[in-house]
CSV table of C-alpha atoms in Angstrom, one decimal:
chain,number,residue,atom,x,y,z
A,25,UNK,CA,-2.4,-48.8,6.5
A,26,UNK,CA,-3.0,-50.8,3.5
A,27,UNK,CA,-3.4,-48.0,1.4
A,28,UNK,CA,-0.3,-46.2,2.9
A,29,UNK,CA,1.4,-49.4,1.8
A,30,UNK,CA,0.2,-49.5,-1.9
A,31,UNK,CA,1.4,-45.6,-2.6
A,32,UNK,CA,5.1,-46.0,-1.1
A,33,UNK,CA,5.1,-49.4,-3.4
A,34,UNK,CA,3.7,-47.6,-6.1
A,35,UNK,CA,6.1,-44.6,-5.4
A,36,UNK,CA,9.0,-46.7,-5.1
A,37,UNK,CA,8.3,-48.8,-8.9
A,38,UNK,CA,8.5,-44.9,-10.1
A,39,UNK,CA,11.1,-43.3,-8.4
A,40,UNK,CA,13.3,-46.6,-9.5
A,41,UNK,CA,11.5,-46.1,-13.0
A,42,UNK,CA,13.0,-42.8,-13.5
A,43,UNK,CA,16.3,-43.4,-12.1
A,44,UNK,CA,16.7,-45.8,-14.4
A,45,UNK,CA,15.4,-43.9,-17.2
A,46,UNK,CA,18.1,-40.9,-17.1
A,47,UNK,CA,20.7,-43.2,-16.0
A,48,UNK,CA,23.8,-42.4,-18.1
A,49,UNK,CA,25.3,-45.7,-19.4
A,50,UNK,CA,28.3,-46.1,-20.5
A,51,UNK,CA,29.8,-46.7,-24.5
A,52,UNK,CA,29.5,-51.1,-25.0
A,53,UNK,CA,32.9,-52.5,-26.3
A,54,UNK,CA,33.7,-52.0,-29.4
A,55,UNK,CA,32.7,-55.7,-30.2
A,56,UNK,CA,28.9,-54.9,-29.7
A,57,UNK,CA,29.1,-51.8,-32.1
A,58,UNK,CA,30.6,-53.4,-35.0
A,59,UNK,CA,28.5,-56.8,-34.4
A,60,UNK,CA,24.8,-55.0,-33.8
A,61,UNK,CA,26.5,-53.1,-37.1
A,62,UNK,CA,26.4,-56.3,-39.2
A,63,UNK,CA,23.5,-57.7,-37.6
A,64,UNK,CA,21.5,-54.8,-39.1
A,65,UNK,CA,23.4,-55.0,-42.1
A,66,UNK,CA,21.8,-58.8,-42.6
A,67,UNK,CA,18.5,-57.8,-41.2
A,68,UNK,CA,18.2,-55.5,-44.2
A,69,UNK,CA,20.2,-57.2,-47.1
A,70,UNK,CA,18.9,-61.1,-47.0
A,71,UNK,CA,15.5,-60.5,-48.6
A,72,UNK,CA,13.5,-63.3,-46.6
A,73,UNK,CA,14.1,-61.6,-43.3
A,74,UNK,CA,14.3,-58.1,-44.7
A,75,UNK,CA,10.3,-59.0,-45.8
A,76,UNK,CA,9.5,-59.7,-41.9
A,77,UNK,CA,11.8,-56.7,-40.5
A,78,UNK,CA,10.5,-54.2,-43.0
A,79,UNK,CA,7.3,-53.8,-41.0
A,80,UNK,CA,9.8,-51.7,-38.3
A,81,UNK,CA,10.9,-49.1,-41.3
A,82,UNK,CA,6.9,-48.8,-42.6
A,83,UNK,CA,5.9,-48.3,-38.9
A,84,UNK,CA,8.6,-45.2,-39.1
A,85,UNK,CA,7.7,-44.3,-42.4
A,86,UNK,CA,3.9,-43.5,-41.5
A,87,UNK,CA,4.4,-42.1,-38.4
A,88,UNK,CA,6.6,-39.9,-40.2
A,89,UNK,CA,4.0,-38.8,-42.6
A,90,UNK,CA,1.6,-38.8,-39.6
A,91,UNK,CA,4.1,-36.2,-37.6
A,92,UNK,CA,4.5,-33.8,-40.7
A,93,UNK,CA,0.8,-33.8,-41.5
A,94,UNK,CA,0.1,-32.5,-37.7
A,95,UNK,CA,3.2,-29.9,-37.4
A,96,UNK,CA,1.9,-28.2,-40.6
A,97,UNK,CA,-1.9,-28.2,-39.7
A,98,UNK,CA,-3.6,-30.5,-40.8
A,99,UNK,CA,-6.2,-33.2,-39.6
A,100,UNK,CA,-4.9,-36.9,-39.4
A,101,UNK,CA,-7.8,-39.1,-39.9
A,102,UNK,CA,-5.9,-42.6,-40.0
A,103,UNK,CA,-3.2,-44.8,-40.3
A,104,UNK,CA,-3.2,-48.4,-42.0
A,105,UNK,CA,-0.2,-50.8,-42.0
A,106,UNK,CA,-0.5,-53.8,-44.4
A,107,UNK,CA,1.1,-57.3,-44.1
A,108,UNK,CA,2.7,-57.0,-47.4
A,109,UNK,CA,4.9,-54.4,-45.5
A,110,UNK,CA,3.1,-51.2,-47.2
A,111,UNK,CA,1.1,-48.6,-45.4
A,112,UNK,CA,-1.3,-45.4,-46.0
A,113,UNK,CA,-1.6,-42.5,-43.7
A,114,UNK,CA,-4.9,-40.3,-44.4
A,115,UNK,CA,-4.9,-36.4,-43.5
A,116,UNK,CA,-7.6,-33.8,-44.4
A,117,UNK,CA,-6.6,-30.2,-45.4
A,118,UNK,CA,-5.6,-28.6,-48.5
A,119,UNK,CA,-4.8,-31.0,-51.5
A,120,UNK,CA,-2.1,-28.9,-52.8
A,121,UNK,CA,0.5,-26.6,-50.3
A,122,UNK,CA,3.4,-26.9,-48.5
A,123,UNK,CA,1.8,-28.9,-45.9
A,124,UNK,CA,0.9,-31.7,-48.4
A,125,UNK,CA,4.6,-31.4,-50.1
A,126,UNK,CA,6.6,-32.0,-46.6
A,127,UNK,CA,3.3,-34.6,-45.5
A,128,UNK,CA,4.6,-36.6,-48.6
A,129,UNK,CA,8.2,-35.7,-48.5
A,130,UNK,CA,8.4,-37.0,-44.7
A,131,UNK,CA,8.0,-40.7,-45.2
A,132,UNK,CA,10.4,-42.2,-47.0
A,133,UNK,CA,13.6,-40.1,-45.0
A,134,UNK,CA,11.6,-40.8,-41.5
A,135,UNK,CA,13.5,-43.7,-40.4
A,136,UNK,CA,16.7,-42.4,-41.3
A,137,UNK,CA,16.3,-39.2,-39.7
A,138,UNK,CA,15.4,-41.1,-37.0
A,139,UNK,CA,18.2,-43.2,-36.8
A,140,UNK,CA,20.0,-40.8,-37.0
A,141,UNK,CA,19.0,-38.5,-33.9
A,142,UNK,CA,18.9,-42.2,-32.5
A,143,UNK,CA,22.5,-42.1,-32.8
A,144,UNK,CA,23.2,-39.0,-31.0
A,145,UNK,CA,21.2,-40.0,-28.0
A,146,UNK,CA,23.1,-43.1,-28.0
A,147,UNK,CA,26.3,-40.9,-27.6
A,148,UNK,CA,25.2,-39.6,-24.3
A,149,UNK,CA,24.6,-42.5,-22.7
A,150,UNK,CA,21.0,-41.9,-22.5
A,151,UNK,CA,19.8,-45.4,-23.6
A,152,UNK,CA,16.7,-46.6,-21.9
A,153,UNK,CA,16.0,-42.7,-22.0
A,154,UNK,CA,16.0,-43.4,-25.9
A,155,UNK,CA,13.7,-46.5,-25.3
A,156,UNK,CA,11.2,-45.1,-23.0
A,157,UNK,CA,10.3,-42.1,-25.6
A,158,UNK,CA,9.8,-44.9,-28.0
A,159,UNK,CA,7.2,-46.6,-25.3
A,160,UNK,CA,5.8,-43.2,-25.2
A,161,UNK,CA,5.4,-42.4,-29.2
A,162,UNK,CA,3.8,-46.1,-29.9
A,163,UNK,CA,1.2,-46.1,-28.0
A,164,UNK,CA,0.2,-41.7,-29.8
A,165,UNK,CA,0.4,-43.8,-33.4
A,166,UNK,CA,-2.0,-46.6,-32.1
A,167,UNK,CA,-4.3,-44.1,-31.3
A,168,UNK,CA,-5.0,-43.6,-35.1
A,169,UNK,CA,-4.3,-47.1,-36.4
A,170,UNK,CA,-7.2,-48.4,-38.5
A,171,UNK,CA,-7.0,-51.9,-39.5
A,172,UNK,CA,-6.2,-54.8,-36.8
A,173,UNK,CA,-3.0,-55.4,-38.4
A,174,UNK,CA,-1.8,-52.7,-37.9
A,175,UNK,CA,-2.7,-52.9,-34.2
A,176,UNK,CA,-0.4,-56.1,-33.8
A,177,UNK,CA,2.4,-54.8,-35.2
A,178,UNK,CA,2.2,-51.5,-33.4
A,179,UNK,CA,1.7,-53.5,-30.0
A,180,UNK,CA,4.2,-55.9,-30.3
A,181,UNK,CA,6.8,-53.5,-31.2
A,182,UNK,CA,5.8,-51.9,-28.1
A,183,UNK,CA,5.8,-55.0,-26.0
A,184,UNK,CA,9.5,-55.7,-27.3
A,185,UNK,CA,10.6,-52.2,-26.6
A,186,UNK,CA,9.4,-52.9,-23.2
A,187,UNK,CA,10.2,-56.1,-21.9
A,188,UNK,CA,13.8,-54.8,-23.3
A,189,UNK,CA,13.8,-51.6,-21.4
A,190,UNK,CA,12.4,-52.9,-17.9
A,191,UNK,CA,13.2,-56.6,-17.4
A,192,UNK,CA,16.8,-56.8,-18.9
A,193,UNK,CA,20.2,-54.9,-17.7
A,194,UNK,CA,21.6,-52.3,-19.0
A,195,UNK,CA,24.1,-54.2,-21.6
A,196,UNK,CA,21.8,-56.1,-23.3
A,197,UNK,CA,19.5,-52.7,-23.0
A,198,UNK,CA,22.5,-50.9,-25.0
A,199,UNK,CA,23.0,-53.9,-27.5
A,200,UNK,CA,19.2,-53.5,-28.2
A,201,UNK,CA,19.7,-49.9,-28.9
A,202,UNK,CA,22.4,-50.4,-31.1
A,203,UNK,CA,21.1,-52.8,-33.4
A,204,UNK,CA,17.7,-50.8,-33.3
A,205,UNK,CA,19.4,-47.8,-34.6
A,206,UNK,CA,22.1,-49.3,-37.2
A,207,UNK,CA,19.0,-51.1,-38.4
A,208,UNK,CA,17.0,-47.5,-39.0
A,209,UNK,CA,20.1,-46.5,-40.7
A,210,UNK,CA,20.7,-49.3,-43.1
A,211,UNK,CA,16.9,-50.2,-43.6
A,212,UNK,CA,16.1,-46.1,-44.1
A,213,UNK,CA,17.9,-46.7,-47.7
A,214,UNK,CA,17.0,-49.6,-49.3
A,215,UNK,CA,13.2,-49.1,-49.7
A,216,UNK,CA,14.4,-45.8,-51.9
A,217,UNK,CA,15.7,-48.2,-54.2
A,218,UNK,CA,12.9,-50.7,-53.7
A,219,UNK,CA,10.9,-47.9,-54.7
A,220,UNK,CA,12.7,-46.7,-57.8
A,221,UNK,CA,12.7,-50.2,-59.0
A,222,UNK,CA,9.3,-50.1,-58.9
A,223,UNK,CA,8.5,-46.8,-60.2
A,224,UNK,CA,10.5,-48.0,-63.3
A,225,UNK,CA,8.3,-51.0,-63.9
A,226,UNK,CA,5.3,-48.8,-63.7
A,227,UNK,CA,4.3,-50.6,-60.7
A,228,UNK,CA,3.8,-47.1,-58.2
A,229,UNK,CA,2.3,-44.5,-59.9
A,230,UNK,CA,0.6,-42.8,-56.8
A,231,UNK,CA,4.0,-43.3,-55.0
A,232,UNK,CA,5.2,-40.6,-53.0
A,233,UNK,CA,7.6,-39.3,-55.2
A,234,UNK,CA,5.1,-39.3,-58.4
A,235,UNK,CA,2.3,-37.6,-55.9
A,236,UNK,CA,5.2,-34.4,-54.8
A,237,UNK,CA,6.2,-34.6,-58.8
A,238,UNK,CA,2.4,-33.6,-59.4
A,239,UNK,CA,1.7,-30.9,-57.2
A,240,UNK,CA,5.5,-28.8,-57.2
A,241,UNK,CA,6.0,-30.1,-61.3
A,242,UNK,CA,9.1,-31.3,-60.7
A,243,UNK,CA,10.3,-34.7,-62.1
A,244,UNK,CA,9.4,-37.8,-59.5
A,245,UNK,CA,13.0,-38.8,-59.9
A,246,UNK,CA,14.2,-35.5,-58.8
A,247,UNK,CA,12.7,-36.3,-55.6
A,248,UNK,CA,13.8,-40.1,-55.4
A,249,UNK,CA,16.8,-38.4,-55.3
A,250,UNK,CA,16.0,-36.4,-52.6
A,251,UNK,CA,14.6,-39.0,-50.6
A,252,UNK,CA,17.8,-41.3,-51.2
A,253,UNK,CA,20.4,-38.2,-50.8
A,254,UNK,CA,18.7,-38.2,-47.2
A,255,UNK,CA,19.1,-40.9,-46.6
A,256,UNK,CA,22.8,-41.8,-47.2
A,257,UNK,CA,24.0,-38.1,-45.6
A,258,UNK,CA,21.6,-40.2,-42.3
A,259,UNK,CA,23.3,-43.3,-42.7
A,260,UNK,CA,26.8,-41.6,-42.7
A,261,UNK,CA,26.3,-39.3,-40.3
A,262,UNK,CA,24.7,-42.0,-37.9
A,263,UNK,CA,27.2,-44.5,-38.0
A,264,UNK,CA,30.0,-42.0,-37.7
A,265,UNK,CA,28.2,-41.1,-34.4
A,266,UNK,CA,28.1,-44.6,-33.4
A,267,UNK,CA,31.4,-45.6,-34.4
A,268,UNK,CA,34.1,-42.7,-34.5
A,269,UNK,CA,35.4,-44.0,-31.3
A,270,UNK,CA,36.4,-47.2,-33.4
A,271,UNK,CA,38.4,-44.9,-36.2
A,272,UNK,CA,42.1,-44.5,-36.1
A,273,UNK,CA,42.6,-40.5,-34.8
């Protein structure tokens, strides 16, 4: 009896958990995209928040080296994220290839790109869809972090991802989203210029740019380009996504 009890509880908390997982919400008012818009837009341009809020685009940024360095065959052997907002991912394989040059080249575009296929899942309405692959990709990364801080940020990330997606309703679910994604979008650019700025002071010289510029022998600030060119094609693409119901037809 008991036991009968605990499974049709147990199958009820999923059956509600996957309703509302592909549950297609609706577009927020127009108020919510343009505010979540400049909400991002602050959480990336004033420099003392930007320092705490960077630690969202590094999490990106290494998974994204982490993703490339498995897709083209090689063995990931760690992941460290550093209070200071920088990280290192580790692989084994080949020093030289392809598979190095995209492991290197994924990084700095990651949370763009990201952003930017967040911003097409946001245009189907598919929003704590969006946020329960996030709950799902976490948790793969953790798996390979190496240093304890880089355990706290990974699970408290995760823990506000959550208590977002199954404790609140669906507009402040789709406000979260928003500002998640513009914030990918905006923040994907400015470390390319944080890292340029560096690069010119001679402060990065193992940078990922400088490391591609060794092995393929072309010029590291061909491929800052690259990286920012990425970027800004994300960011505009994105935010059309999110906001071409707002422009005049």
């Amino acid at each position: 009896m008991i036991e009968g009890r605990v499974y049709g509880t147990l199958r009820g908390v999923l059956s509600d958990f996957f309703s509302r997982l592909f549950d297609v919400q609706a577009e927020p008012p127009e108020w919510v995209i343009i505010g979540t818009a400049l909400l991002a837009f602050a959480l990336v341009g004033f420099h003392p928040v930007w320092r705490r809020t960077r630690h969202v685009v590094t999490i990106v940024h290494e998974g994204g080296h982490a993703a490339v360095a498995l897709l083209s065959g090689r063995r990931l052997q760690g992941i460290r994220l550093h209070s200071d907002t920088s990280g290192l991912t580790v692989s084994a394989g080949r020093p030289t290839g392809l598979g190095m040059v995209l492991t290197l080249l994924a990084g700095y575009p990651a949370a763009s790109l990201v952003g930017a296929l967040g911003a097409f899942v946001l245009t189907t309405g598919r929003i704590t869809l969006m946020l329960g692959v996030v709950l799902v990709l976490l948790p793969l990364m953790l798996i390979m972090i190496r240093n304890l801080f880089g355990v706290v940020s990974i699970v408290t990330t995760w823990a506000l991802v959550f208590a977002v997606a199954w404790f609140t309703e669906p507009d402040v679910q789709s406000a979260f989203a928003y500002l998640a994604v513009w914030f990918l979008l905006i923040g994907g650019v400015r470390p390319v210029f944080e890292l340029n700025r560096q690069r010119r002071r001679g402060r990065m010289p193992y940078s990922d740019a400088d490391q591609i510029g060794r092995l393929t022998r072309v010029h590291p600030m061909a491929w800052v380009g690259t990286f920012l060119s990425i970027t800004v094609l994300c960011l505009v693409a994105g935010g059309w996504l999110l906001a071409r119901w707002l422009l005049p037809e």
